[in-house]
Amino acid sequence: MGLLRPATEDYAAEAIEAVRSGKVIAVPTDTLYGFACDACSVEAVHRIYEIKGRKYTSPLAICVGDVSDIKRFAVTDHLPHGLLNALLPGPVTVVLRRGELSILEKSLNPGLDSIGVRVPDCNFIRVIARGSGSALALTSANLSGQPSSVDVRDFENLWHHCAYVYDGGALPSGRAGSTVVDLSMLGKYKILRPGR
């Protein structure tokens, strides 16, 4: 079977263990395939940048299992009640202030006081995020500047960098990532990137 596994709950425990041990995995989301690792592991986050050939000045988003987890990593008390639950889970990245109480590793997106947060409408990655006890750093599974991946074969040349590659089949998003919405300012929002 090698690195390739089906993206089913039968394989969630091994994915969680890989993340907890500082490894990078490839997973389907509700938009694209992504590389994921423990967002609180300096080494794992650096590994994602190396795999993608991405500049360290390009921020990574995080993924959490449930909307209720977001407050562990970002400031949400300025948002209208129910807003995050109306947007998530789904193909949206919300940008929020990190806040002084965030448990995120300080080296994740250095110099930025904000963080993009996802709760994908994809059960497999959410089970992994819940089981990790942390947040997952998450970015598209491709070389920086190359087309995004909607099938595991799209990034087969990068599989050897991952502990496991989880196959969720061909994704229907048409290579559009999540919509990125900045909600960091009280009473304002800004769409930073239209997506799926």
PDB file of N, CA and C in Angstrom, residues 22-103:
ATOM      1  N   GLY A  22       5.076  14.958  14.415  1.00  0.00           N
ATOM      2  CA  GLY A  22       5.778  15.994  13.655  1.00  0.00           C
ATOM      3  C   GLY A  22       5.897  15.745  12.171  1.00  0.00           C
ATOM      4  N   LYS A  23       5.100  14.829  11.646  1.00  0.00           N
ATOM      5  CA  LYS A  23       5.152  14.509  10.224  1.00  0.00           C
ATOM      6  C   LYS A  23       4.166  15.359   9.429  1.00  0.00           C
ATOM      7  N   VAL A  24       4.403  15.431   8.117  1.00  0.00           N
ATOM      8  CA  VAL A  24       3.496  16.084   7.175  1.00  0.00           C
ATOM      9  C   VAL A  24       2.685  15.006   6.483  1.00  0.00           C
ATOM     10  N   ILE A  25       1.384  15.224   6.361  1.00  0.00           N
ATOM     11  CA  ILE A  25       0.503  14.315   5.627  1.00  0.00           C
ATOM     12  C   ILE A  25      -0.205  15.110   4.530  1.00  0.00           C
ATOM     13  N   ALA A  26      -0.724  14.406   3.544  1.00  0.00           N
ATOM     14  CA  ALA A  26      -1.519  15.027   2.488  1.00  0.00           C
ATOM     15  C   ALA A  26      -2.951  14.526   2.623  1.00  0.00           C
ATOM     16  N   VAL A  27      -3.908  15.468   2.605  1.00  0.00           N
ATOM     17  CA  VAL A  27      -5.303  15.135   2.875  1.00  0.00           C
ATOM     18  C   VAL A  27      -6.245  15.888   1.936  1.00  0.00           C
ATOM     19  N   PRO A  28      -7.409  15.291   1.666  1.00  0.00           N
ATOM     20  CA  PRO A  28      -8.425  16.043   0.935  1.00  0.00           C
ATOM     21  C   PRO A  28      -9.129  17.015   1.879  1.00  0.00           C
ATOM     22  N   THR A  29      -9.605  18.112   1.330  1.00  0.00           N
ATOM     23  CA  THR A  29     -10.471  19.031   2.072  1.00  0.00           C
ATOM     24  C   THR A  29     -11.741  19.204   1.247  1.00  0.00           C
ATOM     25  N   ASP A  30     -12.540  20.198   1.581  1.00  0.00           N
ATOM     26  CA  ASP A  30     -13.747  20.461   0.803  1.00  0.00           C
ATOM     27  C   ASP A  30     -13.465  21.304  -0.442  1.00  0.00           C
ATOM     28  N   THR A  31     -12.205  21.690  -0.637  1.00  0.00           N
ATOM     29  CA  THR A  31     -11.846  22.484  -1.819  1.00  0.00           C
ATOM     30  C   THR A  31     -10.734  21.813  -2.620  1.00  0.00           C
ATOM     31  N   LEU A  32      -9.572  21.604  -1.997  1.00  0.00           N
ATOM     32  CA  LEU A  32      -8.378  21.088  -2.655  1.00  0.00           C
ATOM     33  C   LEU A  32      -7.710  20.047  -1.771  1.00  0.00           C
ATOM     34  N   TYR A  33      -6.709  19.358  -2.321  1.00  0.00           N
ATOM     35  CA  TYR A  33      -5.839  18.546  -1.476  1.00  0.00           C
ATOM     36  C   TYR A  33      -4.848  19.474  -0.787  1.00  0.00           C
ATOM     37  N   GLY A  34      -4.513  19.124   0.452  1.00  0.00           N
ATOM     38  CA  GLY A  34      -3.608  19.967   1.212  1.00  0.00           C
ATOM     39  C   GLY A  34      -2.536  19.180   1.924  1.00  0.00           C
ATOM     40  N   PHE A  35      -1.444  19.877   2.236  1.00  0.00           N
ATOM     41  CA  PHE A  35      -0.428  19.360   3.145  1.00  0.00           C
ATOM     42  C   PHE A  35      -0.812  19.850   4.531  1.00  0.00           C
ATOM     43  N   ALA A  36      -0.740  18.966   5.508  1.00  0.00           N
ATOM     44  CA  ALA A  36      -1.118  19.321   6.874  1.00  0.00           C
ATOM     45  C   ALA A  36      -0.080  18.793   7.847  1.00  0.00           C
ATOM     46  N   CYS A  37       0.093  19.538   8.949  1.00  0.00           N
ATOM     47  CA  CYS A  37       0.982  19.123  10.034  1.00  0.00           C
ATOM     48  C   CYS A  37       0.532  19.842  11.300  1.00  0.00           C
ATOM     49  N   ASP A  38       1.174  19.524  12.408  1.00  0.00           N
ATOM     50  CA  ASP A  38       0.875  20.183  13.681  1.00  0.00           C
ATOM     51  C   ASP A  38       1.318  21.644  13.600  1.00  0.00           C
ATOM     52  N   ALA A  39       0.379  22.553  13.747  1.00  0.00           N
ATOM     53  CA  ALA A  39       0.674  23.989  13.655  1.00  0.00           C
ATOM     54  C   ALA A  39       1.520  24.476  14.819  1.00  0.00           C
ATOM     55  N   CYS A  40       1.667  23.667  15.851  1.00  0.00           N
ATOM     56  CA  CYS A  40       2.484  24.050  17.008  1.00  0.00           C
ATOM     57  C   CYS A  40       3.862  23.394  16.978  1.00  0.00           C
ATOM     58  N   SER A  41       4.217  22.745  15.875  1.00  0.00           N
ATOM     59  CA  SER A  41       5.531  22.123  15.715  1.00  0.00           C
ATOM     60  C   SER A  41       6.370  22.947  14.742  1.00  0.00           C
ATOM     61  N   VAL A  42       7.418  23.583  15.257  1.00  0.00           N
ATOM     62  CA  VAL A  42       8.290  24.409  14.416  1.00  0.00           C
ATOM     63  C   VAL A  42       8.864  23.581  13.269  1.00  0.00           C
ATOM     64  N   GLU A  43       9.349  22.387  13.578  1.00  0.00           N
ATOM     65  CA  GLU A  43       9.986  21.550  12.567  1.00  0.00           C
ATOM     66  C   GLU A  43       9.000  21.135  11.471  1.00  0.00           C
ATOM     67  N   ALA A  44       7.805  20.749  11.862  1.00  0.00           N
ATOM     68  CA  ALA A  44       6.813  20.309  10.876  1.00  0.00           C
ATOM     69  C   ALA A  44       6.380  21.463   9.977  1.00  0.00           C
ATOM     70  N   VAL A  45       6.181  22.633  10.561  1.00  0.00           N
ATOM     71  CA  VAL A  45       5.796  23.806   9.758  1.00  0.00           C
ATOM     72  C   VAL A  45       6.907  24.141   8.760  1.00  0.00           C
ATOM     73  N   HIS A  46       8.152  24.113   9.201  1.00  0.00           N
ATOM     74  CA  HIS A  46       9.273  24.375   8.287  1.00  0.00           C
ATOM     75  C   HIS A  46       9.315  23.339   7.169  1.00  0.00           C
ATOM     76  N   ARG A  47       8.973  22.106   7.494  1.00  0.00           N
ATOM     77  CA  ARG A  47       8.972  21.046   6.496  1.00  0.00           C
ATOM     78  C   ARG A  47       7.955  21.339   5.386  1.00  0.00           C
ATOM     79  N   ILE A  48       6.790  21.841   5.750  1.00  0.00           N
ATOM     80  CA  ILE A  48       5.794  22.194   4.724  1.00  0.00           C
ATOM     81  C   ILE A  48       6.347  23.264   3.782  1.00  0.00           C
ATOM     82  N   TYR A  49       6.986  24.283   4.343  1.00  0.00           N
ATOM     83  CA  TYR A  49       7.582  25.324   3.497  1.00  0.00           C
ATOM     84  C   TYR A  49       8.628  24.724   2.556  1.00  0.00           C
ATOM     85  N   GLU A  50       9.441  23.805   3.059  1.00  0.00           N
ATOM     86  CA  GLU A  50      10.470  23.167   2.232  1.00  0.00           C
ATOM     87  C   GLU A  50       9.843  22.342   1.118  1.00  0.00           C
ATOM     88  N   ILE A  51       8.825  21.556   1.439  1.00  0.00           N
ATOM     89  CA  ILE A  51       8.173  20.710   0.439  1.00  0.00           C
ATOM     90  C   ILE A  51       7.608  21.561  -0.695  1.00  0.00           C
ATOM     91  N   LYS A  52       6.957  22.651  -0.345  1.00  0.00           N
ATOM     92  CA  LYS A  52       6.301  23.493  -1.351  1.00  0.00           C
ATOM     93  C   LYS A  52       7.265  24.434  -2.079  1.00  0.00           C
ATOM     94  N   GLY A  53       8.458  24.639  -1.497  1.00  0.00           N
ATOM     95  CA  GLY A  53       9.346  25.655  -2.050  1.00  0.00           C
ATOM     96  C   GLY A  53       8.735  27.034  -1.855  1.00  0.00           C
ATOM     97  N   ARG A  54       8.071  27.203  -0.721  1.00  0.00           N
ATOM     98  CA  ARG A  54       7.312  28.423  -0.424  1.00  0.00           C
ATOM     99  C   ARG A  54       8.156  29.377   0.406  1.00  0.00           C
ATOM    100  N   LYS A  55       8.008  30.662   0.137  1.00  0.00           N
ATOM    101  CA  LYS A  55       8.703  31.676   0.924  1.00  0.00           C
ATOM    102  C   LYS A  55       8.146  31.692   2.343  1.00  0.00           C
ATOM    103  N   TYR A  56       9.032  31.843   3.314  1.00  0.00           N
ATOM    104  CA  TYR A  56       8.604  31.855   4.713  1.00  0.00           C
ATOM    105  C   TYR A  56       7.768  33.089   5.050  1.00  0.00           C
ATOM    106  N   THR A  57       7.755  34.067   4.150  1.00  0.00           N
ATOM    107  CA  THR A  57       6.930  35.266   4.364  1.00  0.00           C
ATOM    108  C   THR A  57       5.486  35.041   3.908  1.00  0.00           C
ATOM    109  N   SER A  58       5.215  33.916   3.225  1.00  0.00           N
ATOM    110  CA  SER A  58       3.841  33.584   2.813  1.00  0.00           C
ATOM    111  C   SER A  58       3.173  32.830   3.950  1.00  0.00           C
ATOM    112  N   PRO A  59       2.109  33.381   4.521  1.00  0.00           N
ATOM    113  CA  PRO A  59       1.512  32.746   5.702  1.00  0.00           C
ATOM    114  C   PRO A  59       0.806  31.433   5.390  1.00  0.00           C
ATOM    115  N   LEU A  60       0.720  30.595   6.418  1.00  0.00           N
ATOM    116  CA  LEU A  60      -0.051  29.359   6.360  1.00  0.00           C
ATOM    117  C   LEU A  60      -1.332  29.547   7.159  1.00  0.00           C
ATOM    118  N   ALA A  61      -2.390  28.895   6.713  1.00  0.00           N
ATOM    119  CA  ALA A  61      -3.639  28.869   7.478  1.00  0.00           C
ATOM    120  C   ALA A  61      -3.578  27.708   8.464  1.00  0.00           C
ATOM    121  N   ILE A  62      -4.514  27.699   9.391  1.00  0.00           N
ATOM    122  CA  ILE A  62      -4.672  26.552  10.277  1.00  0.00           C
ATOM    123  C   ILE A  62      -6.056  25.959  10.061  1.00  0.00           C
ATOM    124  N   CYS A  63      -6.170  24.696  10.425  1.00  0.00           N
ATOM    125  CA  CYS A  63      -7.444  23.981  10.347  1.00  0.00           C
ATOM    126  C   CYS A  63      -7.752  23.439  11.730  1.00  0.00           C
ATOM    127  N   VAL A  64      -8.980  23.618  12.171  1.00  0.00           N
ATOM    128  CA  VAL A  64      -9.427  23.059  13.440  1.00  0.00           C
ATOM    129  C   VAL A  64     -10.627  22.158  13.178  1.00  0.00           C
ATOM    130  N   GLY A  65     -10.934  21.309  14.164  1.00  0.00           N
ATOM    131  CA  GLY A  65     -11.999  20.334  13.984  1.00  0.00           C
ATOM    132  C   GLY A  65     -13.392  20.910  14.062  1.00  0.00           C
ATOM    133  N   ASP A  66     -13.556  21.929  14.899  1.00  0.00           N
ATOM    134  CA  ASP A  66     -14.891  22.482  15.129  1.00  0.00           C
ATOM    135  C   ASP A  66     -14.817  23.993  15.316  1.00  0.00           C
ATOM    136  N   VAL A  67     -15.899  24.667  14.997  1.00  0.00           N
ATOM    137  CA  VAL A  67     -15.969  26.124  15.158  1.00  0.00           C
ATOM    138  C   VAL A  67     -15.645  26.512  16.598  1.00  0.00           C
ATOM    139  N   SER A  68     -16.077  25.728  17.555  1.00  0.00           N
ATOM    140  CA  SER A  68     -15.835  26.045  18.965  1.00  0.00           C
ATOM    141  C   SER A  68     -14.344  26.031  19.328  1.00  0.00           C
ATOM    142  N   ASP A  69     -13.507  25.411  18.500  1.00  0.00           N
ATOM    143  CA  ASP A  69     -12.062  25.369  18.752  1.00  0.00           C
ATOM    144  C   ASP A  69     -11.354  26.659  18.359  1.00  0.00           C
ATOM    145  N   ILE A  70     -11.960  27.462  17.517  1.00  0.00           N
ATOM    146  CA  ILE A  70     -11.288  28.637  16.961  1.00  0.00           C
ATOM    147  C   ILE A  70     -10.782  29.563  18.060  1.00  0.00           C
ATOM    148  N   LYS A  71     -11.549  29.733  19.119  1.00  0.00           N
ATOM    149  CA  LYS A  71     -11.178  30.682  20.179  1.00  0.00           C
ATOM    150  C   LYS A  71      -9.888  30.302  20.911  1.00  0.00           C
ATOM    151  N   ARG A  72      -9.423  29.048  20.772  1.00  0.00           N
ATOM    152  CA  ARG A  72      -8.141  28.644  21.355  1.00  0.00           C
ATOM    153  C   ARG A  72      -6.966  29.251  20.593  1.00  0.00           C
ATOM    154  N   PHE A  73      -7.211  29.655  19.356  1.00  0.00           N
ATOM    155  CA  PHE A  73      -6.135  30.093  18.471  1.00  0.00           C
ATOM    156  C   PHE A  73      -6.261  31.529  17.995  1.00  0.00           C
ATOM    157  N   ALA A  74      -7.459  32.099  18.108  1.00  0.00           N
ATOM    158  CA  ALA A  74      -7.702  33.441  17.570  1.00  0.00           C
ATOM    159  C   ALA A  74      -8.780  34.153  18.382  1.00  0.00           C
ATOM    160  N   VAL A  75      -8.833  35.467  18.208  1.00  0.00           N
ATOM    161  CA  VAL A  75      -9.801  36.306  18.919  1.00  0.00           C
ATOM    162  C   VAL A  75     -11.124  36.302  18.152  1.00  0.00           C
ATOM    163  N   THR A  76     -12.205  35.923  18.846  1.00  0.00           N
ATOM    164  CA  THR A  76     -13.524  35.845  18.204  1.00  0.00           C
ATOM    165  C   THR A  76     -14.592  36.656  18.931  1.00  0.00           C
ATOM    166  N   ASP A  77     -14.267  37.230  20.083  1.00  0.00           N
ATOM    167  CA  ASP A  77     -15.307  37.865  20.906  1.00  0.00           C
ATOM    168  C   ASP A  77     -15.894  39.128  20.288  1.00  0.00           C
ATOM    169  N   HIS A  78     -15.278  39.675  19.241  1.00  0.00           N
ATOM    170  CA  HIS A  78     -15.809  40.870  18.575  1.00  0.00           C
ATOM    171  C   HIS A  78     -16.822  40.535  17.476  1.00  0.00           C
ATOM    172  N   LEU A  79     -16.980  39.260  17.177  1.00  0.00           N
ATOM    173  CA  LEU A  79     -17.849  38.852  16.072  1.00  0.00           C
ATOM    174  C   LEU A  79     -19.296  38.697  16.529  1.00  0.00           C
ATOM    175  N   PRO A  80     -20.248  39.005  15.655  1.00  0.00           N
ATOM    176  CA  PRO A  80     -21.650  38.779  15.999  1.00  0.00           C
ATOM    177  C   PRO A  80     -21.905  37.307  16.311  1.00  0.00           C
ATOM    178  N   HIS A  81     -22.740  37.071  17.308  1.00  0.00           N
ATOM    179  CA  HIS A  81     -23.079  35.703  17.708  1.00  0.00           C
ATOM    180  C   HIS A  81     -23.614  34.934  16.507  1.00  0.00           C
ATOM    181  N   GLY A  82     -23.072  33.760  16.271  1.00  0.00           N
ATOM    182  CA  GLY A  82     -23.564  32.896  15.200  1.00  0.00           C
ATOM    183  C   GLY A  82     -22.886  33.084  13.853  1.00  0.00           C
ATOM    184  N   LEU A  83     -22.069  34.135  13.688  1.00  0.00           N
ATOM    185  CA  LEU A  83     -21.454  34.388  12.380  1.00  0.00           C
ATOM    186  C   LEU A  83     -20.541  33.236  11.952  1.00  0.00           C
ATOM    187  N   LEU A  84     -19.646  32.809  12.830  1.00  0.00           N
ATOM    188  CA  LEU A  84     -18.726  31.730  12.457  1.00  0.00           C
ATOM    189  C   LEU A  84     -19.484  30.440  12.151  1.00  0.00           C
ATOM    190  N   ASN A  85     -20.538  30.163  12.913  1.00  0.00           N
ATOM    191  CA  ASN A  85     -21.341  28.966  12.655  1.00  0.00           C
ATOM    192  C   ASN A  85     -22.104  29.059  11.338  1.00  0.00           C
ATOM    193  N   ALA A  86     -22.374  30.278  10.876  1.00  0.00           N
ATOM    194  CA  ALA A  86     -23.052  30.456   9.590  1.00  0.00           C
ATOM    195  C   ALA A  86     -22.079  30.222   8.427  1.00  0.00           C
ATOM    196  N   LEU A  87     -20.795  30.520   8.641  1.00  0.00           N
ATOM    197  CA  LEU A  87     -19.797  30.380   7.588  1.00  0.00           C
ATOM    198  C   LEU A  87     -19.122  29.008   7.558  1.00  0.00           C
ATOM    199  N   LEU A  88     -19.020  28.398   8.710  1.00  0.00           N
ATOM    200  CA  LEU A  88     -18.224  27.173   8.864  1.00  0.00           C
ATOM    201  C   LEU A  88     -19.031  26.075   9.529  1.00  0.00           C
ATOM    202  N   PRO A  89     -18.773  24.802   9.240  1.00  0.00           N
ATOM    203  CA  PRO A  89     -17.788  24.318   8.285  1.00  0.00           C
ATOM    204  C   PRO A  89     -18.169  24.682   6.853  1.00  0.00           C
ATOM    205  N   GLY A  90     -17.135  24.870   6.045  1.00  0.00           N
ATOM    206  CA  GLY A  90     -17.349  25.209   4.649  1.00  0.00           C
ATOM    207  C   GLY A  90     -16.083  25.694   3.988  1.00  0.00           C
ATOM    208  N   PRO A  91     -16.172  26.055   2.705  1.00  0.00           N
ATOM    209  CA  PRO A  91     -15.000  26.434   1.913  1.00  0.00           C
ATOM    210  C   PRO A  91     -14.577  27.886   2.139  1.00  0.00           C
ATOM    211  N   VAL A  92     -14.415  28.243   3.405  1.00  0.00           N
ATOM    212  CA  VAL A  92     -14.085  29.616   3.790  1.00  0.00           C
ATOM    213  C   VAL A  92     -12.895  29.598   4.747  1.00  0.00           C
ATOM    214  N   THR A  93     -11.966  30.521   4.556  1.00  0.00           N
ATOM    215  CA  THR A  93     -10.893  30.771   5.515  1.00  0.00           C
ATOM    216  C   THR A  93     -11.194  32.116   6.150  1.00  0.00           C
ATOM    217  N   VAL A  94     -11.365  32.146   7.469  1.00  0.00           N
ATOM    218  CA  VAL A  94     -11.605  33.408   8.159  1.00  0.00           C
ATOM    219  C   VAL A  94     -10.284  33.891   8.743  1.00  0.00           C
ATOM    220  N   VAL A  95      -9.975  35.143   8.499  1.00  0.00           N
ATOM    221  CA  VAL A  95      -8.754  35.737   9.031  1.00  0.00           C
ATOM    222  C   VAL A  95      -9.130  36.508  10.288  1.00  0.00           C
ATOM    223  N   LEU A  96      -8.481  36.137  11.391  1.00  0.00           N
ATOM    224  CA  LEU A  96      -8.758  36.728  12.698  1.00  0.00           C
ATOM    225  C   LEU A  96      -7.445  37.130  13.357  1.00  0.00           C
ATOM    226  N   ARG A  97      -7.544  37.991  14.363  1.00  0.00           N
ATOM    227  CA  ARG A  97      -6.345  38.321  15.142  1.00  0.00           C
ATOM    228  C   ARG A  97      -5.962  37.111  15.978  1.00  0.00           C
ATOM    229  N   ARG A  98      -4.678  36.905  16.098  1.00  0.00           N
ATOM    230  CA  ARG A  98      -4.162  35.763  16.840  1.00  0.00           C
ATOM    231  C   ARG A  98      -4.418  35.918  18.333  1.00  0.00           C
ATOM    232  N   GLY A  99      -4.187  37.071  18.876  1.00  0.00           N
ATOM    233  CA  GLY A  99      -4.452  37.301  20.294  1.00  0.00           C
ATOM    234  C   GLY A  99      -3.345  36.801  21.197  1.00  0.00           C
ATOM    235  N   GLU A 100      -3.257  37.393  22.360  1.00  0.00           N
ATOM    236  CA  GLU A 100      -2.207  37.066  23.328  1.00  0.00           C
ATOM    237  C   GLU A 100      -2.340  35.661  23.893  1.00  0.00           C
ATOM    238  N   LEU A 101      -3.553  35.137  23.945  1.00  0.00           N
ATOM    239  CA  LEU A 101      -3.775  33.829  24.557  1.00  0.00           C
ATOM    240  C   LEU A 101      -3.698  32.668  23.564  1.00  0.00           C
ATOM    241  N   SER A 102      -3.407  32.972  22.306  1.00  0.00           N
ATOM    242  CA  SER A 102      -3.329  31.915  21.297  1.00  0.00           C
ATOM    243  C   SER A 102      -2.245  30.908  21.667  1.00  0.00           C
ATOM    244  N   ILE A 103      -2.560  29.621  21.504  1.00  0.00           N
ATOM    245  CA  ILE A 103      -1.569  28.591  21.809  1.00  0.00           C
ATOM    246  C   ILE A 103      -0.722  28.240  20.588  1.00  0.00           C
TER     247      ILE A 103
END
